[in-house]
């Protein structure tokens, strides 16, 4: 079990990758998973799902808006108080920031994406640094996207914020290595899970074509033509959070089925 006896925090627990990260951490032996999201109801639902697959795993639910520095601090402090340590943080909370081209004049989508994806992730990461330093060990994993290297329609704001996050990963990894901490990123592509399934359904209805056609279009750039599932990508993040990745620091691991290979 990759995370046997570890205490893992996951931000942004929602219907897609976030809940799968928590579930996979529990399956891989974490003794406790602390989950954060804005919606308390969603957290309680996630708690039930985690206990269903790993009865041994303790679950802490903390309503958290990562754009609020104090909220991030409360999340970390509650985890530390409940479980005594924090071994890993996986930052999954995100905002797409709308779907706009770069030449559109409205900067609000970019501001929103930067506030959540960059600044929010840094808020949450800073909140765990002190306890991890005191332990002399800890892993932070940032969820990123292949959109920073492969443009897609309407992804400019999201990709810009995630590009900034990728740079921050390298700097944070370099700065914290002396304290025994590792910081890495996971670059996901299209993931076959609830959010993308909903997008495929909406696109199919709007265009008057079959869902199979839209799904095939989404998968066309992936060798083998198969989108990876949320669970598959979550397992890659769990690996980065584990001691099996102890030699990996400041890296970005692609989890997109080979759609981007550089």
Short mmCIF file of C-alpha atoms in Angstrom, two decimals, residues 60-189:
data_model
loop_
_atom_site.label_atom_id
_atom_site.label_comp_id
_atom_site.label_asym_id
_atom_site.label_seq_id
_atom_site.Cartn_x
_atom_site.Cartn_y
_atom_site.Cartn_z
CA UNK A 60 -12.04 14.79 8.42
CA UNK A 61 -14.30 17.19 6.52
CA UNK A 62 -13.41 20.89 6.60
CA UNK A 63 -15.36 23.39 4.49
CA UNK A 64 -12.61 25.41 2.83
CA UNK A 65 -12.35 28.17 0.25
CA UNK A 66 -8.71 28.07 -0.80
CA UNK A 67 -8.78 31.71 -1.90
CA UNK A 68 -9.12 32.54 1.82
CA UNK A 69 -5.73 32.35 3.54
CA UNK A 70 -7.27 31.93 6.99
CA UNK A 71 -9.55 29.15 5.77
CA UNK A 72 -6.54 27.26 4.45
CA UNK A 73 -4.79 27.71 7.77
CA UNK A 74 -7.84 26.41 9.64
CA UNK A 75 -7.97 23.36 7.36
CA UNK A 76 -4.32 22.54 8.06
CA UNK A 77 -4.64 23.21 11.80
CA UNK A 78 -7.74 21.03 12.08
CA UNK A 79 -5.93 18.19 10.30
CA UNK A 80 -2.90 18.53 12.55
CA UNK A 81 -5.03 18.66 15.70
CA UNK A 82 -7.07 15.60 14.69
CA UNK A 83 -4.28 13.38 13.38
CA UNK A 84 -1.01 14.77 14.75
CA UNK A 85 0.79 15.20 11.43
CA UNK A 86 0.37 15.95 7.71
CA UNK A 87 2.26 13.66 5.35
CA UNK A 88 0.88 14.81 2.02
CA UNK A 89 -1.22 17.54 0.46
CA UNK A 90 -2.81 17.11 -2.97
CA UNK A 91 -4.07 20.42 -4.36
CA UNK A 92 -6.99 19.62 -6.64
CA UNK A 93 -9.26 22.67 -6.20
CA UNK A 94 -9.54 24.68 -9.42
CA UNK A 95 -11.50 27.14 -11.49
CA UNK A 96 -11.50 27.07 -15.26
CA UNK A 97 -12.07 30.82 -15.36
CA UNK A 98 -14.54 30.72 -18.23
CA UNK A 99 -13.88 29.87 -21.88
CA UNK A 100 -12.33 32.83 -23.68
CA UNK A 101 -9.70 33.53 -26.29
CA UNK A 102 -6.66 35.64 -25.41
CA UNK A 103 -7.81 38.49 -27.65
CA UNK A 104 -11.04 38.98 -25.71
CA UNK A 105 -10.84 42.13 -23.63
CA UNK A 106 -12.33 40.84 -20.36
CA UNK A 107 -9.62 39.91 -17.84
CA UNK A 108 -12.06 38.73 -15.17
CA UNK A 109 -11.85 35.04 -16.18
CA UNK A 110 -8.06 35.19 -15.95
CA UNK A 111 -8.22 36.88 -12.54
CA UNK A 112 -10.57 34.16 -11.27
CA UNK A 113 -8.34 31.37 -12.60
CA UNK A 114 -5.23 32.94 -11.09
CA UNK A 115 -6.96 33.53 -7.75
CA UNK A 116 -7.95 29.88 -7.40
CA UNK A 117 -5.45 27.83 -9.39
CA UNK A 118 -2.29 29.75 -8.54
CA UNK A 119 -2.85 31.82 -5.41
CA UNK A 120 -5.29 29.38 -3.82
CA UNK A 121 -2.94 26.44 -4.33
CA UNK A 122 -0.10 28.47 -2.84
CA UNK A 123 -2.30 29.48 0.12
CA UNK A 124 -3.03 25.84 0.83
CA UNK A 125 0.57 24.78 0.36
CA UNK A 126 1.94 27.46 2.69
CA UNK A 127 -0.50 26.30 5.36
CA UNK A 128 1.17 22.87 5.57
CA UNK A 129 4.81 23.92 5.33
CA UNK A 130 5.43 24.47 9.05
CA UNK A 131 4.20 21.05 10.25
CA UNK A 132 5.94 19.29 7.36
CA UNK A 133 9.21 21.08 8.12
CA UNK A 134 8.92 20.12 11.78
CA UNK A 135 8.49 16.49 10.72
CA UNK A 136 11.39 16.77 8.30
CA UNK A 137 9.27 15.19 5.58
CA UNK A 138 6.21 15.84 3.44
CA UNK A 139 4.92 15.78 -0.10
CA UNK A 140 2.85 18.35 -1.98
CA UNK A 141 1.24 17.46 -5.32
CA UNK A 142 -0.28 20.13 -7.56
CA UNK A 143 -2.83 19.02 -10.16
CA UNK A 144 -1.93 20.65 -13.46
CA UNK A 145 -3.03 20.22 -17.08
CA UNK A 146 -1.62 19.37 -20.48
CA UNK A 147 -3.39 22.56 -21.60
CA UNK A 148 -0.25 24.48 -20.63
CA UNK A 149 1.51 22.83 -23.60
CA UNK A 150 -1.33 21.92 -25.94
CA UNK A 151 -3.81 24.77 -26.55
CA UNK A 152 -7.51 24.00 -26.76
CA UNK A 153 -10.45 26.25 -27.54
CA UNK A 154 -11.30 28.55 -24.64
CA UNK A 155 -8.50 27.37 -22.39
CA UNK A 156 -6.32 30.49 -22.34
CA UNK A 157 -7.12 31.72 -18.80
CA UNK A 158 -6.98 28.25 -17.28
CA UNK A 159 -3.70 27.38 -18.99
CA UNK A 160 -2.09 30.70 -18.06
CA UNK A 161 -2.89 30.17 -14.38
CA UNK A 162 -1.64 26.59 -14.50
CA UNK A 163 1.56 27.65 -16.27
CA UNK A 164 2.25 30.00 -13.38
CA UNK A 165 1.53 27.15 -10.99
CA UNK A 166 4.02 24.93 -12.83
CA UNK A 167 6.74 27.54 -12.31
CA UNK A 168 5.80 27.85 -8.63
CA UNK A 169 6.17 24.08 -8.21
CA UNK A 170 9.80 24.25 -9.32
CA UNK A 171 10.60 27.18 -7.03
CA UNK A 172 8.78 25.72 -4.02
CA UNK A 173 10.46 22.35 -4.58
CA UNK A 174 13.88 24.00 -4.69
CA UNK A 175 13.24 26.12 -1.61
CA UNK A 176 11.81 23.34 0.58
CA UNK A 177 14.12 20.46 -0.34
CA UNK A 178 16.52 21.31 2.49
CA UNK A 179 13.65 20.70 4.93
CA UNK A 180 12.91 17.23 3.53
CA UNK A 181 9.85 18.29 1.53
CA UNK A 182 9.03 17.35 -2.05
CA UNK A 183 6.78 19.32 -4.42
CA UNK A 184 5.63 17.90 -7.75
CA UNK A 185 2.84 18.31 -10.29
CA UNK A 186 0.61 15.99 -12.27
CA UNK A 187 -0.40 17.14 -15.76
CA UNK A 188 -3.74 15.57 -16.62
CA UNK A 189 -5.42 15.44 -20.01
#
